[in-house]
Amino acid sequence: MTETSISVMVVDDHPIWRDGVARDLAENGFEVAATAPDGDAAVRIARAVRPDVVLMDLNLGATSGVAATREITGELPETRVLVLSASGAHDDVLEAVKAGASGYLVKSASAAELVDAVRRTAAGDPVFTAGLAGLVLGEYRRMADAPADGDPPPRLTERETDVLRQVAKGLTARQIAEKLVISHRTVENHVQSTLRKLQLHNRVELARYAIEHGLDSEEEG
């Protein structure tokens, strides 16, 4: 997916910031499909334009960015939400991720970091400002310690498990291919096979599954 084929909606209640981010993205080749000043408008417009990525602020008035994120990701599974917030508070990060956000950047990020984050989010990669990924990993490890109900997970092949471990560590498909000395296409095939077995929809959900099952911290055999 190239930047020119990635559609983005920018949601922020500050017009100058919102327009500036939209301009930066457009200048870097993204299609800015829409902007929105609040959570209610974000949900309504997202339904109409179905962007690939929503850049979501959290403090939006009556309908928070977290609530808007939950509605958008619930109704539009192909649309990914990347939070762009002034807050780096742990509670804000975790609430956003639990609501379905694919990643979280603080507004101190550079324009280059933002462009890269939008591109990676559109590709299905979890993206976090440095230091926040560890927080999310820790939260899912704590969740994994709770007793689990239901049937045991489907059996994965050894190579599928190897790839899943790397997904949990935040590596891209190309990085996984280099690390495991296999082709990029082979990595993608393993990812797709694992998604089908686990009945998941994208690499963000796959990473969450791997983290919940402690695969990000296991030694590779």
PDB file of C-alpha atoms in Angstrom:
ATOM      1  CA  MET A   1       0.000   0.000   0.000  1.00  0.00           C
ATOM      2  CA  THR A   2       1.486   3.379  -1.035  1.00  0.00           C
ATOM      3  CA  GLU A   3       0.853   6.700   0.652  1.00  0.00           C
ATOM      4  CA  THR A   4      -1.247   7.872  -2.301  1.00  0.00           C
ATOM      5  CA  SER A   5      -3.646   4.968  -1.757  1.00  0.00           C
ATOM      6  CA  ILE A   6      -3.986   5.525   2.007  1.00  0.00           C
ATOM      7  CA  SER A   7      -6.993   7.609   3.031  1.00  0.00           C
ATOM      8  CA  VAL A   8      -6.853   9.380   6.390  1.00  0.00           C
ATOM      9  CA  MET A   9      -9.324  11.281   8.546  1.00  0.00           C
ATOM     10  CA  VAL A  10      -7.968  13.743  11.114  1.00  0.00           C
ATOM     11  CA  VAL A  11     -10.007  14.257  14.299  1.00  0.00           C
ATOM     12  CA  ASP A  12      -9.080  17.115  16.650  1.00  0.00           C
ATOM     13  CA  ASP A  13     -11.002  19.903  18.357  1.00  0.00           C
ATOM     14  CA  HIS A  14      -8.284  22.516  17.680  1.00  0.00           C
ATOM     15  CA  PRO A  15      -8.740  23.848  14.115  1.00  0.00           C
ATOM     16  CA  ILE A  16      -5.167  25.104  13.676  1.00  0.00           C
ATOM     17  CA  TRP A  17      -3.662  21.774  14.822  1.00  0.00           C
ATOM     18  CA  ARG A  18      -6.203  19.734  12.843  1.00  0.00           C
ATOM     19  CA  ASP A  19      -5.590  21.681   9.634  1.00  0.00           C
ATOM     20  CA  GLY A  20      -1.829  21.584  10.129  1.00  0.00           C
ATOM     21  CA  VAL A  21      -1.746  17.800  10.514  1.00  0.00           C
ATOM     22  CA  ALA A  22      -4.026  17.383   7.504  1.00  0.00           C
ATOM     23  CA  ARG A  23      -1.761  19.635   5.449  1.00  0.00           C
ATOM     24  CA  ASP A  24       1.376  17.722   6.490  1.00  0.00           C
ATOM     25  CA  LEU A  25      -0.212  14.410   5.513  1.00  0.00           C
ATOM     26  CA  ALA A  26      -1.453  15.741   2.175  1.00  0.00           C
ATOM     27  CA  GLU A  27       2.002  17.151   1.391  1.00  0.00           C
ATOM     28  CA  ASN A  28       3.439  13.693   2.036  1.00  0.00           C
ATOM     29  CA  GLY A  29       1.114  12.068  -0.474  1.00  0.00           C
ATOM     30  CA  PHE A  30      -1.708  10.773   1.723  1.00  0.00           C
ATOM     31  CA  GLU A  31      -5.341  11.261   0.758  1.00  0.00           C
ATOM     32  CA  VAL A  32      -6.943  13.329   3.513  1.00  0.00           C
ATOM     33  CA  ALA A  33     -10.510  12.084   3.106  1.00  0.00           C
ATOM     34  CA  ALA A  34     -12.015  14.225   5.861  1.00  0.00           C
ATOM     35  CA  THR A  35     -11.467  16.084   9.114  1.00  0.00           C
ATOM     36  CA  ALA A  36     -13.716  16.215  12.176  1.00  0.00           C
ATOM     37  CA  PRO A  37     -13.841  18.540  15.207  1.00  0.00           C
ATOM     38  CA  ASP A  38     -15.399  16.168  17.747  1.00  0.00           C
ATOM     39  CA  GLY A  39     -16.222  12.553  18.514  1.00  0.00           C
ATOM     40  CA  ASP A  40     -19.791  12.563  17.231  1.00  0.00           C
ATOM     41  CA  ALA A  41     -18.744  14.051  13.890  1.00  0.00           C
ATOM     42  CA  ALA A  42     -15.853  11.600  13.694  1.00  0.00           C
ATOM     43  CA  VAL A  43     -18.164   8.591  13.959  1.00  0.00           C
ATOM     44  CA  ARG A  44     -20.686  10.033  11.512  1.00  0.00           C
ATOM     45  CA  ILE A  45     -18.084  11.024   8.907  1.00  0.00           C
ATOM     46  CA  ALA A  46     -16.115   7.771   9.281  1.00  0.00           C
ATOM     47  CA  ARG A  47     -19.264   5.828   8.400  1.00  0.00           C
ATOM     48  CA  ALA A  48     -19.586   7.869   5.213  1.00  0.00           C
ATOM     49  CA  VAL A  49     -15.973   8.011   3.970  1.00  0.00           C
ATOM     50  CA  ARG A  50     -14.592   4.764   5.485  1.00  0.00           C
ATOM     51  CA  PRO A  51     -10.976   5.945   5.734  1.00  0.00           C
ATOM     52  CA  ASP A  52      -8.076   3.529   6.043  1.00  0.00           C
ATOM     53  CA  VAL A  53      -6.739   5.367   9.104  1.00  0.00           C
ATOM     54  CA  VAL A  54      -8.339   7.736  11.601  1.00  0.00           C
ATOM     55  CA  LEU A  55      -5.955  10.024  13.493  1.00  0.00           C
ATOM     56  CA  MET A  56      -7.854  10.475  16.739  1.00  0.00           C
ATOM     57  CA  ASP A  57      -7.397  13.017  19.512  1.00  0.00           C
ATOM     58  CA  LEU A  58      -8.766  11.954  22.907  1.00  0.00           C
ATOM     59  CA  ASN A  59     -10.125  15.167  24.441  1.00  0.00           C
ATOM     60  CA  LEU A  60     -13.068  15.953  22.174  1.00  0.00           C
ATOM     61  CA  GLY A  61     -15.842  17.140  24.450  1.00  0.00           C
ATOM     62  CA  ALA A  62     -19.112  15.258  24.948  1.00  0.00           C
ATOM     63  CA  THR A  63     -18.058  12.144  23.026  1.00  0.00           C
ATOM     64  CA  SER A  64     -14.464  11.318  23.942  1.00  0.00           C
ATOM     65  CA  GLY A  65     -11.874  10.029  21.525  1.00  0.00           C
ATOM     66  CA  VAL A  66     -11.989   6.690  23.343  1.00  0.00           C
ATOM     67  CA  ALA A  67     -15.752   6.386  22.827  1.00  0.00           C
ATOM     68  CA  ALA A  68     -15.434   7.427  19.182  1.00  0.00           C
ATOM     69  CA  THR A  69     -12.629   4.906  18.690  1.00  0.00           C
ATOM     70  CA  ARG A  70     -14.784   2.130  20.138  1.00  0.00           C
ATOM     71  CA  GLU A  71     -17.674   2.973  17.817  1.00  0.00           C
ATOM     72  CA  ILE A  72     -15.541   3.325  14.690  1.00  0.00           C
ATOM     73  CA  THR A  73     -13.539   0.130  15.180  1.00  0.00           C
ATOM     74  CA  GLY A  74     -16.688  -1.749  16.132  1.00  0.00           C
ATOM     75  CA  GLU A  75     -18.597  -0.695  13.025  1.00  0.00           C
ATOM     76  CA  LEU A  76     -15.719  -0.414  10.535  1.00  0.00           C
ATOM     77  CA  PRO A  77     -13.276  -3.284  11.062  1.00  0.00           C
ATOM     78  CA  GLU A  78     -11.211  -2.259   8.018  1.00  0.00           C
ATOM     79  CA  THR A  79     -10.615   1.221   9.458  1.00  0.00           C
ATOM     80  CA  ARG A  80      -7.716   1.518  11.895  1.00  0.00           C
ATOM     81  CA  VAL A  81      -7.476   4.196  14.570  1.00  0.00           C
ATOM     82  CA  LEU A  82      -4.159   5.798  15.498  1.00  0.00           C
ATOM     83  CA  VAL A  83      -4.441   8.028  18.561  1.00  0.00           C
ATOM     84  CA  LEU A  84      -2.538  11.319  18.377  1.00  0.00           C
ATOM     85  CA  SER A  85      -2.833  12.940  21.787  1.00  0.00           C
ATOM     86  CA  ALA A  86      -1.079  15.460  23.997  1.00  0.00           C
ATOM     87  CA  SER A  87      -1.468  12.980  26.853  1.00  0.00           C
ATOM     88  CA  GLY A  88       0.965  10.179  27.451  1.00  0.00           C
ATOM     89  CA  ALA A  89      -0.790   9.123  30.666  1.00  0.00           C
ATOM     90  CA  HIS A  90      -0.827   5.357  31.151  1.00  0.00           C
ATOM     91  CA  ASP A  91      -4.573   5.206  31.755  1.00  0.00           C
ATOM     92  CA  ASP A  92      -5.275   7.118  28.535  1.00  0.00           C
ATOM     93  CA  VAL A  93      -3.039   4.804  26.511  1.00  0.00           C
ATOM     94  CA  LEU A  94      -4.562   1.620  27.899  1.00  0.00           C
ATOM     95  CA  GLU A  95      -8.149   2.855  27.520  1.00  0.00           C
ATOM     96  CA  ALA A  96      -7.501   3.785  23.899  1.00  0.00           C
ATOM     97  CA  VAL A  97      -5.980   0.389  23.090  1.00  0.00           C
ATOM     98  CA  LYS A  98      -8.790  -1.463  24.850  1.00  0.00           C
ATOM     99  CA  ALA A  99     -11.262   0.578  22.777  1.00  0.00           C
ATOM    100  CA  GLY A 100      -9.633  -0.741  19.616  1.00  0.00           C
ATOM    101  CA  ALA A 101      -6.883   1.748  18.749  1.00  0.00           C
ATOM    102  CA  SER A 102      -4.076   0.229  16.696  1.00  0.00           C
ATOM    103  CA  GLY A 103      -1.478   2.594  18.094  1.00  0.00           C
ATOM    104  CA  TYR A 104      -0.772   5.693  20.135  1.00  0.00           C
ATOM    105  CA  LEU A 105       1.452   8.692  19.407  1.00  0.00           C
ATOM    106  CA  VAL A 106       1.962  11.757  21.550  1.00  0.00           C
ATOM    107  CA  LYS A 107       1.750  15.131  19.834  1.00  0.00           C
ATOM    108  CA  SER A 108       5.433  15.806  20.427  1.00  0.00           C
ATOM    109  CA  ALA A 109       6.160  13.314  17.621  1.00  0.00           C
ATOM    110  CA  SER A 110       7.886  14.793  14.571  1.00  0.00           C
ATOM    111  CA  ALA A 111       6.173  15.093  11.201  1.00  0.00           C
ATOM    112  CA  ALA A 112       8.391  12.283   9.896  1.00  0.00           C
ATOM    113  CA  GLU A 113       7.382  10.034  12.812  1.00  0.00           C
ATOM    114  CA  LEU A 114       3.720  10.797  12.177  1.00  0.00           C
ATOM    115  CA  VAL A 115       3.977   9.990   8.457  1.00  0.00           C
ATOM    116  CA  ASP A 116       5.743   6.705   9.231  1.00  0.00           C
ATOM    117  CA  ALA A 117       3.188   5.855  11.918  1.00  0.00           C
ATOM    118  CA  VAL A 118       0.229   6.411   9.595  1.00  0.00           C
ATOM    119  CA  ARG A 119       1.848   4.296   6.886  1.00  0.00           C
ATOM    120  CA  ARG A 120       2.581   1.458   9.324  1.00  0.00           C
ATOM    121  CA  THR A 121      -0.890   1.661  10.887  1.00  0.00           C
ATOM    122  CA  ALA A 122      -2.468   1.342   7.445  1.00  0.00           C
ATOM    123  CA  ALA A 123      -0.298  -1.743   6.867  1.00  0.00           C
ATOM    124  CA  GLY A 124      -1.669  -3.311  10.057  1.00  0.00           C
ATOM    125  CA  ASP A 125       1.302  -2.774  12.369  1.00  0.00           C
ATOM    126  CA  PRO A 126       0.815  -1.722  16.015  1.00  0.00           C
ATOM    127  CA  VAL A 127       2.555   1.672  16.410  1.00  0.00           C
ATOM    128  CA  PHE A 128       3.413   3.356  19.704  1.00  0.00           C
ATOM    129  CA  THR A 129       5.498   6.295  20.869  1.00  0.00           C
ATOM    130  CA  ALA A 130       8.718   5.007  22.421  1.00  0.00           C
ATOM    131  CA  GLY A 131       8.080   3.779  25.956  1.00  0.00           C
ATOM    132  CA  LEU A 132       4.360   3.211  25.518  1.00  0.00           C
ATOM    133  CA  ALA A 133       4.641  -0.173  23.794  1.00  0.00           C
ATOM    134  CA  GLY A 134       6.162  -1.650  26.950  1.00  0.00           C
ATOM    135  CA  LEU A 135       3.225  -0.343  28.973  1.00  0.00           C
ATOM    136  CA  VAL A 136       0.733  -2.083  26.688  1.00  0.00           C
ATOM    137  CA  LEU A 137       2.781  -5.289  26.709  1.00  0.00           C
ATOM    138  CA  GLY A 138       2.807  -5.257  30.497  1.00  0.00           C
ATOM    139  CA  GLU A 139      -0.955  -4.798  30.670  1.00  0.00           C
ATOM    140  CA  TYR A 140      -1.610  -7.765  28.389  1.00  0.00           C
ATOM    141  CA  ARG A 141       0.833  -9.892  30.396  1.00  0.00           C
ATOM    142  CA  ARG A 142      -1.184  -9.106  33.523  1.00  0.00           C
ATOM    143  CA  MET A 143      -4.364 -10.036  31.673  1.00  0.00           C
ATOM    144  CA  ALA A 144      -2.738 -13.290  30.611  1.00  0.00           C
ATOM    145  CA  ASP A 145      -2.137 -14.174  34.262  1.00  0.00           C
ATOM    146  CA  ALA A 146      -5.897 -14.285  34.881  1.00  0.00           C
ATOM    147  CA  PRO A 147      -7.593 -17.701  34.604  1.00  0.00           C
ATOM    148  CA  ALA A 148      -8.729 -18.364  31.060  1.00  0.00           C
ATOM    149  CA  ASP A 149     -12.038 -19.954  30.147  1.00  0.00           C
ATOM    150  CA  GLY A 150     -13.000 -21.837  27.020  1.00  0.00           C
ATOM    151  CA  ASP A 151     -11.357 -24.322  24.715  1.00  0.00           C
ATOM    152  CA  PRO A 152      -7.589 -24.556  24.226  1.00  0.00           C
ATOM    153  CA  PRO A 153      -6.228 -22.482  21.324  1.00  0.00           C
ATOM    154  CA  PRO A 154      -5.791 -24.105  17.887  1.00  0.00           C
ATOM    155  CA  ARG A 155      -2.468 -25.796  17.237  1.00  0.00           C
ATOM    156  CA  LEU A 156       0.042 -23.725  15.307  1.00  0.00           C
ATOM    157  CA  THR A 157       3.045 -25.069  13.449  1.00  0.00           C
ATOM    158  CA  GLU A 158       6.511 -24.366  14.837  1.00  0.00           C
ATOM    159  CA  ARG A 159       7.170 -21.793  12.106  1.00  0.00           C
ATOM    160  CA  GLU A 160       3.808 -20.098  12.636  1.00  0.00           C
ATOM    161  CA  THR A 161       4.681 -19.803  16.317  1.00  0.00           C
ATOM    162  CA  ASP A 162       8.103 -18.353  15.438  1.00  0.00           C
ATOM    163  CA  VAL A 163       6.453 -15.710  13.258  1.00  0.00           C
ATOM    164  CA  LEU A 164       3.827 -14.991  15.920  1.00  0.00           C
ATOM    165  CA  ARG A 165       6.550 -14.335  18.508  1.00  0.00           C
ATOM    166  CA  GLN A 166       8.087 -11.718  16.247  1.00  0.00           C
ATOM    167  CA  VAL A 167       4.708 -10.095  15.569  1.00  0.00           C
ATOM    168  CA  ALA A 168       4.247  -9.751  19.340  1.00  0.00           C
ATOM    169  CA  LYS A 169       7.589  -7.941  19.547  1.00  0.00           C
ATOM    170  CA  GLY A 170       6.372  -5.354  17.058  1.00  0.00           C
ATOM    171  CA  LEU A 171       8.484  -6.396  14.069  1.00  0.00           C
ATOM    172  CA  THR A 172       7.245  -5.705  10.560  1.00  0.00           C
ATOM    173  CA  ALA A 173       6.864  -8.515   8.032  1.00  0.00           C
ATOM    174  CA  ARG A 174      10.127  -7.547   6.332  1.00  0.00           C
ATOM    175  CA  GLN A 175      11.984  -7.466   9.656  1.00  0.00           C
ATOM    176  CA  ILE A 176      10.580 -10.897  10.530  1.00  0.00           C
ATOM    177  CA  ALA A 177      11.687 -12.248   7.154  1.00  0.00           C
ATOM    178  CA  GLU A 178      15.239 -11.001   7.761  1.00  0.00           C
ATOM    179  CA  LYS A 179      15.348 -12.325  11.329  1.00  0.00           C
ATOM    180  CA  LEU A 180      14.036 -15.793  10.449  1.00  0.00           C
ATOM    181  CA  VAL A 181      15.874 -15.896   7.100  1.00  0.00           C
ATOM    182  CA  ILE A 182      12.735 -16.573   5.092  1.00  0.00           C
ATOM    183  CA  SER A 183      11.037 -14.627   2.325  1.00  0.00           C
ATOM    184  CA  HIS A 184       8.646 -11.755   2.922  1.00  0.00           C
ATOM    185  CA  ARG A 185       5.939 -13.730   1.089  1.00  0.00           C
ATOM    186  CA  THR A 186       6.476 -16.733   3.378  1.00  0.00           C
ATOM    187  CA  VAL A 187       6.018 -14.514   6.422  1.00  0.00           C
ATOM    188  CA  GLU A 188       2.771 -13.139   5.001  1.00  0.00           C
ATOM    189  CA  ASN A 189       1.553 -16.666   4.251  1.00  0.00           C
ATOM    190  CA  HIS A 190       2.237 -17.740   7.847  1.00  0.00           C
ATOM    191  CA  VAL A 191       0.494 -14.617   9.170  1.00  0.00           C
ATOM    192  CA  GLN A 192      -2.590 -15.261   7.042  1.00  0.00           C
ATOM    193  CA  SER A 193      -2.669 -18.937   8.025  1.00  0.00           C
ATOM    194  CA  THR A 194      -2.406 -18.037  11.711  1.00  0.00           C
ATOM    195  CA  LEU A 195      -5.159 -15.411  11.386  1.00  0.00           C
ATOM    196  CA  ARG A 196      -7.461 -18.035   9.908  1.00  0.00           C
ATOM    197  CA  LYS A 197      -6.678 -20.622  12.594  1.00  0.00           C
ATOM    198  CA  LEU A 198      -7.196 -18.141  15.425  1.00  0.00           C
ATOM    199  CA  GLN A 199     -10.205 -16.490  13.762  1.00  0.00           C
ATOM    200  CA  LEU A 200      -8.622 -13.047  13.989  1.00  0.00           C
ATOM    201  CA  HIS A 201      -8.887 -10.187  11.499  1.00  0.00           C
ATOM    202  CA  ASN A 202      -5.543  -8.363  11.348  1.00  0.00           C
ATOM    203  CA  ARG A 203      -2.002  -8.148  12.704  1.00  0.00           C
ATOM    204  CA  VAL A 204      -3.017  -5.862  15.553  1.00  0.00           C
ATOM    205  CA  GLU A 205      -5.363  -8.553  16.910  1.00  0.00           C
ATOM    206  CA  LEU A 206      -2.650 -11.130  16.230  1.00  0.00           C
ATOM    207  CA  ALA A 207      -0.145  -9.168  18.307  1.00  0.00           C
ATOM    208  CA  ARG A 208      -2.651  -8.900  21.152  1.00  0.00           C
ATOM    209  CA  TYR A 209      -3.266 -12.651  21.037  1.00  0.00           C
ATOM    210  CA  ALA A 210       0.464 -13.359  21.144  1.00  0.00           C
ATOM    211  CA  ILE A 211       1.003 -10.964  24.046  1.00  0.00           C
ATOM    212  CA  GLU A 212      -1.924 -12.436  25.986  1.00  0.00           C
ATOM    213  CA  HIS A 213      -0.338 -15.881  25.610  1.00  0.00           C
ATOM    214  CA  GLY A 214       3.130 -14.701  26.628  1.00  0.00           C
ATOM    215  CA  LEU A 215       4.727 -15.359  23.245  1.00  0.00           C
ATOM    216  CA  ASP A 216       6.511 -12.004  23.245  1.00  0.00           C
ATOM    217  CA  SER A 217       8.689 -13.133  26.178  1.00  0.00           C
ATOM    218  CA  GLU A 218       9.356 -16.769  25.287  1.00  0.00           C
ATOM    219  CA  GLU A 219      12.714 -17.910  24.024  1.00  0.00           C
ATOM    220  CA  GLU A 220      12.790 -19.139  20.460  1.00  0.00           C
ATOM    221  CA  GLY A 221      13.616 -22.772  19.989  1.00  0.00           C
TER     222      GLY A 221
END
